[in-house]
Each structure stands twice: as C-alpha cells, then as structure tokens.
C-alpha cells in the first residue's frame, strides 16, 4: 500500500469516525476504539490533540493499546522534535522508523515469551 | 505572618550574587527551543553551508558566556594558558555543565599537529533530530561546535571548529566528532612555552 492509498484510507476513516459519533446508540460515547473483522483487528488511539494512531493486527492480539501509547510517545519524541519535519506530510524520519521497529520487535518478543 | 520567607530584593541586578541556580532544564523544553532555532534559520538562508554557519554563530555567543561563568564558578578565576589544559577543561567541565556528562573521548589528530577531536556517541542536541537525505553532510552539532569555538576564542586559543558524523561499526547511528583546528599562533606559543 503506497502513501496515496494510506492517505485515502485514513481520510475515509476520519469521516467514518465523525459519523459513528453521531450514530452511537449509547449516550456518552466518544469514538470508535476497536474494529473487529474476520481477518484483522483495527485498534485506534486518539490523543488529546486529535491525532489518531491506527494499528492493524491479527484478530485477538493482546495489549495493542499499550503499543499504541508507546508509538505515540515515539511520535512526539522523534517526529515533532525534528526541525526538518513539516506537519501534514508523510513522516520520513530515520530515528522514528528505527525506534518504531525496535518497539514492535520488543512487543512481539514479549508476546511470544509468555 | 508578615516578613517570614521574604526574599531580599536587590535594587540593582548587578548586586545579585551569582548563585549556582537550578542545574537542570527539561529536555523537551530544550529540544523544542533548539528545533525552533533550526527552523527559524532555515527560512532565512539559501544553502546548507549558510545554515551551519548561523547555528555555529549562535553557539559562539553561548560559548563566550559559558567560559566567563565557569571561570568564575568552578575554577576560582584561574586562567588556562596551556593547550592540553584548555582542551581538558572543554572536554570535562564545559561538557558536564552543558550536557550533564563528560564527553566520550578526546583525541589528538594523527595527520596534522594542530588538530584535536572531541567525540560523542549521541550528542544531546542531535538526540531527536533525523537529517533528511537531501541535506547531505549537515550536522546540527554545528551549534556545539560554535560553543567550543566561543570557549576557545574567549580563552585566547583561536581555532576553527567543525562537527562531523563519523560512521562506526557496531553502532546504528554515526558518532559525532567535533574537530578543532588551532591557529598557527597557538602552536607557536605552545612550542615557546615548552
């Protein structure tokens, strides 16, 4: 999936999110947190500023919320502190990529080790 | 109760004692400030060399002030006159005060007599910065190179200081090296002093 496709899918999600907020049958509902499908799970984390982080994983994977929080921390550290990053363009920061792969590896190892 | 815990107000700022003050600043606050400094200069220059020069000039101002402050606080107003003395001062005292730790290593250049190198595995100012591919060899450590140049210039050791990335095996990120090239007169003076 190239960057254009990701942008298209992300904007699709944004509209779905807004609609779901209005359609929710229970009161006091803020947003979609988890989408469960047959072949994948989609977890969403929304920060206080409205930035949304998605992770797509195999159905039934545990501890995705913790992973999303870690990724959010990495995002604030390595992307927002980078003077060469302009907002709203795809992220191309080396340090962010390195630390992101490390965090996911660590998570995977911790899952398998249990 | 009136009068308890009142801080003495100084009428003139020059009369205030030079206390040690708070030793620590939040890392996030500093990285934001530095990132903004880089972005500010980026919009006002035409090429990368100019950007490096501007960062270095900013560091130069810091270095001059750091030298004055440290000479007063830590060294009891003693002046360094020898090359190795001033280099070890920069390597340990200045680094300790600015970055909270001593620099990783201090080496003498093998090719030229007047070159010395201070290396750091992970320079604090570069900690969260990823240089985009099209910027080539630009290094935000130019700010730290400017600080070193300011300290050396103020102490009477004029030098040209630059920052370089040196790739090392076994390390994912390249090491940062501050290369110090002293002026001719410094070496002559050093030879005279024996």
Short mmCIF file of C-alpha atoms in Angstrom, two decimals:
data_model
loop_
_atom_site.label_atom_id
_atom_site.label_comp_id
_atom_site.label_asym_id
_atom_site.label_seq_id
_atom_site.Cartn_x
_atom_site.Cartn_y
_atom_site.Cartn_z
CA UNK A 1 0.00 0.00 0.00
CA UNK A 2 1.67 3.19 -1.06
CA UNK A 3 1.36 6.60 0.58
CA UNK A 4 -1.54 7.77 -1.59
CA UNK A 5 -3.58 4.71 -0.68
CA UNK A 6 -2.83 5.20 3.02
CA UNK A 7 -3.93 8.82 2.81
CA UNK A 8 -7.15 7.82 1.08
CA UNK A 9 -7.95 5.14 3.64
CA UNK A 10 -7.10 7.44 6.54
CA UNK A 11 -9.41 10.18 5.28
CA UNK A 12 -12.12 7.54 4.82
CA UNK A 13 -11.68 6.61 8.44
CA UNK A 14 -11.90 10.21 9.57
CA UNK A 15 -15.37 10.60 8.07
CA UNK A 16 -16.49 7.25 9.46
CA UNK A 17 -15.32 8.31 12.89
CA UNK A 18 -17.34 11.52 12.76
CA UNK A 19 -20.46 9.70 11.59
CA UNK A 20 -20.16 6.96 14.21
CA UNK A 21 -20.04 9.56 16.96
CA UNK A 22 -23.46 10.81 15.90
CA UNK A 23 -24.97 7.37 15.27
CA UNK A 24 -23.98 5.69 18.51
CA UNK A 25 -26.97 4.12 20.34
CA UNK A 26 -25.42 4.57 23.83
CA UNK A 27 -25.04 8.07 25.26
CA UNK A 28 -21.68 9.48 26.21
CA UNK A 29 -19.84 7.58 23.51
CA UNK A 30 -16.75 9.36 22.26
CA UNK A 31 -15.19 7.39 19.43
CA UNK A 32 -14.50 4.01 17.82
CA UNK A 33 -11.69 2.25 19.67
CA UNK A 34 -11.68 -1.18 18.09
CA UNK A 35 -12.92 -2.59 14.80
CA UNK A 36 -13.07 -6.38 14.69
CA UNK A 37 -13.30 -8.07 11.33
CA UNK A 38 -12.82 -11.68 10.16
CA UNK A 39 -9.20 -11.42 9.13
CA UNK A 40 -7.93 -8.46 11.13
CA UNK A 41 -8.41 -6.18 14.15
CA UNK A 42 -8.06 -2.42 13.88
CA UNK A 43 -7.16 -0.57 17.08
CA UNK A 44 -7.35 3.20 17.28
CA UNK A 45 -5.75 5.57 19.72
CA UNK A 46 -6.75 9.21 19.76
CA UNK A 47 -4.58 11.74 21.55
CA UNK A 48 -5.83 14.85 23.33
CA UNK A 49 -4.89 16.88 20.28
CA UNK A 50 -6.96 14.77 17.89
CA UNK A 51 -4.07 12.87 16.33
CA UNK A 52 -5.19 9.33 15.55
CA UNK A 53 -2.92 6.30 15.55
CA UNK A 54 -4.02 3.02 13.94
CA UNK A 55 -2.66 -0.46 14.25
CA UNK A 56 -3.88 -3.36 12.11
CA UNK A 57 -3.19 -6.77 13.60
CA UNK A 58 -4.28 -10.40 13.64
CA UNK A 59 -7.62 -10.96 15.34
CA UNK A 60 -7.28 -11.41 19.08
CA UNK A 61 -3.85 -9.80 19.55
CA UNK A 62 -3.47 -8.50 23.08
CA UNK A 63 -2.01 -5.28 24.51
CA UNK A 64 -2.39 -3.17 21.40
CA UNK A 65 -3.43 -0.14 23.44
CA UNK A 66 -0.14 -0.18 25.32
CA UNK A 67 1.71 -0.46 21.99
CA UNK A 68 -0.23 2.48 20.60
CA UNK A 69 0.69 4.58 23.62
CA UNK A 70 4.37 3.71 23.14
CA UNK A 71 4.14 4.65 19.46
CA UNK A 72 2.52 7.94 20.40
CA UNK A 73 5.43 8.68 22.74
CA UNK A 74 7.90 7.87 19.94
CA UNK A 75 5.94 10.15 17.62
CA UNK A 76 6.17 13.10 19.99
CA UNK A 77 9.85 12.47 20.64
CA UNK A 78 11.25 11.83 17.19
CA UNK A 79 8.85 13.43 14.77
CA UNK A 80 7.63 16.58 16.49
CA UNK A 81 11.06 17.47 17.85
CA UNK A 82 12.61 17.15 14.41
CA UNK A 83 13.12 20.60 12.87
CA UNK A 84 13.07 19.09 9.37
CA UNK A 85 9.59 17.67 9.68
CA UNK A 86 6.72 19.74 8.35
CA UNK A 87 3.23 18.95 9.56
CA UNK A 88 0.86 17.11 7.24
CA UNK A 89 3.49 15.49 5.05
CA UNK A 90 4.25 11.74 5.30
CA UNK A 91 6.78 11.02 8.05
CA UNK A 92 10.29 10.35 6.80
CA UNK A 93 12.33 10.47 10.00
CA UNK A 94 15.08 7.88 10.33
CA UNK A 95 15.10 7.85 14.13
CA UNK A 96 11.34 7.39 14.29
CA UNK A 97 11.50 4.39 11.93
CA UNK A 98 14.37 2.76 13.82
CA UNK A 99 12.71 3.14 17.20
CA UNK A 100 9.34 2.07 15.85
CA UNK A 101 10.70 -1.24 14.51
CA UNK A 102 12.53 -1.76 17.80
CA UNK A 103 9.35 -1.21 19.80
CA UNK A 104 7.37 -3.63 17.66
CA UNK A 105 10.11 -6.28 17.86
CA UNK A 106 10.20 -5.93 21.62
CA UNK A 107 6.44 -6.27 21.78
CA UNK A 108 6.47 -9.34 19.60
CA UNK A 109 9.22 -10.99 21.64
CA UNK A 110 7.37 -10.24 24.87
CA UNK A 111 4.21 -11.84 23.43
CA UNK A 112 5.99 -14.98 22.28
CA UNK A 113 7.93 -15.32 25.50
CA UNK A 114 4.82 -15.62 27.60
CA UNK B 1 2.96 36.07 59.38
CA UNK B 2 4.43 39.17 57.91
CA UNK B 3 8.03 39.21 56.87
CA UNK B 4 8.62 35.46 57.06
CA UNK B 5 10.14 33.92 53.94
CA UNK B 6 10.56 37.24 52.18
CA UNK B 7 13.28 37.11 49.53
CA UNK B 8 15.73 40.00 49.70
CA UNK B 9 15.04 42.28 46.76
CA UNK B 10 18.07 43.69 45.03
CA UNK B 11 17.69 47.20 43.66
CA UNK B 12 20.39 46.60 41.06
CA UNK B 13 20.70 43.36 39.11
CA UNK B 14 24.49 43.66 39.24
CA UNK B 15 24.39 43.25 43.02
CA UNK B 16 22.65 39.90 42.88
CA UNK B 17 25.03 37.08 43.80
CA UNK B 18 25.94 34.65 41.02
CA UNK B 19 24.35 31.60 42.61
CA UNK B 20 24.58 28.17 41.09
CA UNK B 21 20.89 28.26 40.36
CA UNK B 22 18.90 25.26 39.12
CA UNK B 23 21.20 22.83 37.37
CA UNK B 24 18.59 21.14 35.26
CA UNK B 25 16.32 22.17 32.43
CA UNK B 26 13.61 19.99 30.94
CA UNK B 27 14.92 18.05 27.92
CA UNK B 28 11.69 18.52 25.99
CA UNK B 29 11.80 22.28 26.52
CA UNK B 30 15.34 22.43 25.20
CA UNK B 31 14.64 20.22 22.16
CA UNK B 32 11.64 22.35 21.24
CA UNK B 33 13.68 25.52 21.55
CA UNK B 34 16.53 24.09 19.51
CA UNK B 35 14.20 22.71 16.86
CA UNK B 36 12.62 26.14 16.55
CA UNK B 37 16.06 27.76 16.29
CA UNK B 38 16.94 25.48 13.37
CA UNK B 39 13.61 26.08 11.65
CA UNK B 40 13.90 29.85 12.12
CA UNK B 41 17.30 29.89 10.47
CA UNK B 42 16.24 27.53 7.72
CA UNK B 43 13.74 30.04 6.38
CA UNK B 44 16.36 32.77 6.20
CA UNK B 45 19.19 31.07 4.35
CA UNK B 46 19.76 29.95 0.77
CA UNK B 47 22.02 26.98 1.30
CA UNK B 48 23.17 24.46 3.87
CA UNK B 49 26.60 25.96 4.50
CA UNK B 50 24.94 29.23 5.48
CA UNK B 51 22.62 27.36 7.88
CA UNK B 52 25.58 25.66 9.53
CA UNK B 53 27.37 28.99 9.87
CA UNK B 54 24.32 30.57 11.53
CA UNK B 55 23.97 27.71 14.02
CA UNK B 56 27.67 28.00 14.79
CA UNK B 57 27.36 31.74 15.38
CA UNK B 58 24.51 31.11 17.79
CA UNK B 59 26.71 28.61 19.63
CA UNK B 60 29.62 31.06 19.67
CA UNK B 61 27.61 33.51 21.74
CA UNK B 62 26.77 30.74 24.22
CA UNK B 63 30.39 29.60 24.42
CA UNK B 64 31.73 33.04 25.25
CA UNK B 65 29.29 33.37 28.14
CA UNK B 66 29.82 29.82 29.38
CA UNK B 67 33.56 30.43 29.63
CA UNK B 68 33.10 33.53 31.78
CA UNK B 69 30.59 31.84 34.03
CA UNK B 70 32.58 28.65 34.54
CA UNK B 71 35.82 30.50 35.19
CA UNK B 72 34.08 32.36 37.95
CA UNK B 73 32.14 29.45 39.43
CA UNK B 74 34.24 26.36 39.06
CA UNK B 75 37.80 27.43 38.57
CA UNK B 76 38.18 30.27 41.04
CA UNK B 77 39.15 32.76 38.33
CA UNK B 78 42.25 30.85 37.23
CA UNK B 79 43.14 31.15 33.57
CA UNK B 80 44.23 28.25 31.38
CA UNK B 81 47.37 29.01 29.39
CA UNK B 82 48.30 25.56 28.08
CA UNK B 83 46.68 23.75 25.16
CA UNK B 84 46.02 20.49 26.96
CA UNK B 85 44.66 22.43 29.91
CA UNK B 86 42.04 24.25 27.91
CA UNK B 87 41.14 21.10 25.97
CA UNK B 88 40.56 19.06 29.11
CA UNK B 89 38.56 21.99 30.51
CA UNK B 90 36.26 21.88 27.47
CA UNK B 91 36.13 18.09 27.46
CA UNK B 92 35.15 17.69 31.11
CA UNK B 93 33.92 20.87 32.82
CA UNK B 94 32.10 22.51 29.94
CA UNK B 95 30.51 19.25 28.80
CA UNK B 96 29.50 18.39 32.36
CA UNK B 97 27.76 21.71 32.87
CA UNK B 98 26.05 21.77 29.48
CA UNK B 99 25.16 18.12 28.92
CA UNK B 100 25.36 16.54 32.37
CA UNK B 101 28.22 14.21 31.48
CA UNK B 102 31.84 14.27 30.40
CA UNK B 103 32.46 13.98 26.64
CA UNK B 104 33.12 10.45 25.41
CA UNK B 105 36.68 10.94 24.24
CA UNK B 106 39.37 13.48 23.45
CA UNK B 107 41.89 12.53 20.76
CA UNK B 108 44.81 14.14 19.04
CA UNK B 109 44.69 14.14 15.25
CA UNK B 110 47.22 11.85 13.59
CA UNK B 111 47.59 13.65 10.28
CA UNK B 112 48.12 17.21 11.47
CA UNK B 113 49.78 18.64 14.56
CA UNK B 114 47.11 21.25 15.13
CA UNK B 115 44.02 19.01 15.08
CA UNK B 116 42.19 17.62 18.08
CA UNK B 117 38.88 15.76 18.22
CA UNK B 118 36.21 15.50 20.88
CA UNK B 119 33.81 12.65 20.14
CA UNK B 120 30.39 11.89 21.44
CA UNK B 121 28.32 8.80 20.68
CA UNK B 122 24.99 10.59 20.97
CA UNK B 123 25.17 14.38 21.07
CA UNK B 124 22.35 15.84 23.12
CA UNK B 125 21.29 18.38 20.51
CA UNK B 126 21.09 15.65 17.86
CA UNK B 127 19.23 13.20 20.05
CA UNK B 128 15.82 13.60 18.41
CA UNK B 129 16.84 15.01 15.04
CA UNK B 130 16.91 12.92 11.86
CA UNK B 131 18.61 14.70 8.99
CA UNK B 132 16.71 14.20 5.70
CA UNK B 133 18.68 12.53 2.89
CA UNK B 134 18.86 15.58 0.67
CA UNK B 135 20.71 17.65 3.26
CA UNK B 136 23.92 15.68 2.80
CA UNK B 137 26.50 16.18 5.49
CA UNK B 138 24.71 18.83 7.51
CA UNK B 139 25.06 18.34 11.23
CA UNK B 140 23.11 20.21 13.90
CA UNK B 141 26.15 19.63 16.11
CA UNK B 142 27.41 22.81 14.43
CA UNK B 143 25.74 24.52 17.38
CA UNK B 144 28.01 22.65 19.80
CA UNK B 145 30.99 23.33 17.54
CA UNK B 146 30.13 27.02 17.89
CA UNK B 147 30.04 26.72 21.67
CA UNK B 148 33.51 25.13 21.69
CA UNK B 149 34.80 27.83 19.35
CA UNK B 150 33.38 30.53 21.66
CA UNK B 151 35.08 29.00 24.71
CA UNK B 152 38.43 28.61 22.95
CA UNK B 153 38.33 32.09 21.42
CA UNK B 154 37.50 33.69 24.75
CA UNK B 155 40.35 31.84 26.43
CA UNK B 156 42.84 33.04 23.86
CA UNK B 157 43.14 29.92 21.67
CA UNK B 158 41.70 30.88 18.28
CA UNK B 159 40.58 27.83 16.35
CA UNK B 160 38.33 26.59 13.57
CA UNK B 161 35.82 24.12 14.98
CA UNK B 162 33.52 21.88 12.93
CA UNK B 163 31.17 19.00 13.62
CA UNK B 164 31.20 15.76 11.60
CA UNK B 165 29.40 12.45 11.53
CA UNK B 166 31.78 9.52 11.73
CA UNK B 167 30.17 6.15 10.98
CA UNK B 168 31.29 3.46 13.41
CA UNK B 169 30.87 -0.28 13.09
CA UNK B 170 28.65 -1.79 15.68
CA UNK B 171 26.72 1.45 16.18
CA UNK B 172 23.48 2.08 14.37
CA UNK B 173 23.95 5.83 14.28
CA UNK B 174 27.20 7.52 13.36
CA UNK B 175 29.30 9.06 16.11
CA UNK B 176 29.55 12.86 16.20
CA UNK B 177 33.06 14.30 16.24
CA UNK B 178 33.92 17.92 16.99
CA UNK B 179 37.09 18.69 15.07
CA UNK B 180 39.22 21.51 16.49
CA UNK B 181 41.93 23.01 14.30
CA UNK B 182 44.05 25.52 16.18
CA UNK B 183 45.50 28.64 14.57
CA UNK B 184 49.22 28.86 13.83
CA UNK B 185 49.92 31.34 16.63
CA UNK B 186 48.56 28.97 19.26
CA UNK B 187 51.00 26.24 18.26
CA UNK B 188 53.89 28.68 18.16
CA UNK B 189 53.04 29.95 21.62
CA UNK B 190 52.72 26.40 22.89
CA UNK B 191 56.14 25.50 21.46
CA UNK B 192 57.65 28.58 23.11
CA UNK B 193 56.20 27.66 26.48
CA UNK B 194 57.90 24.31 26.23
#
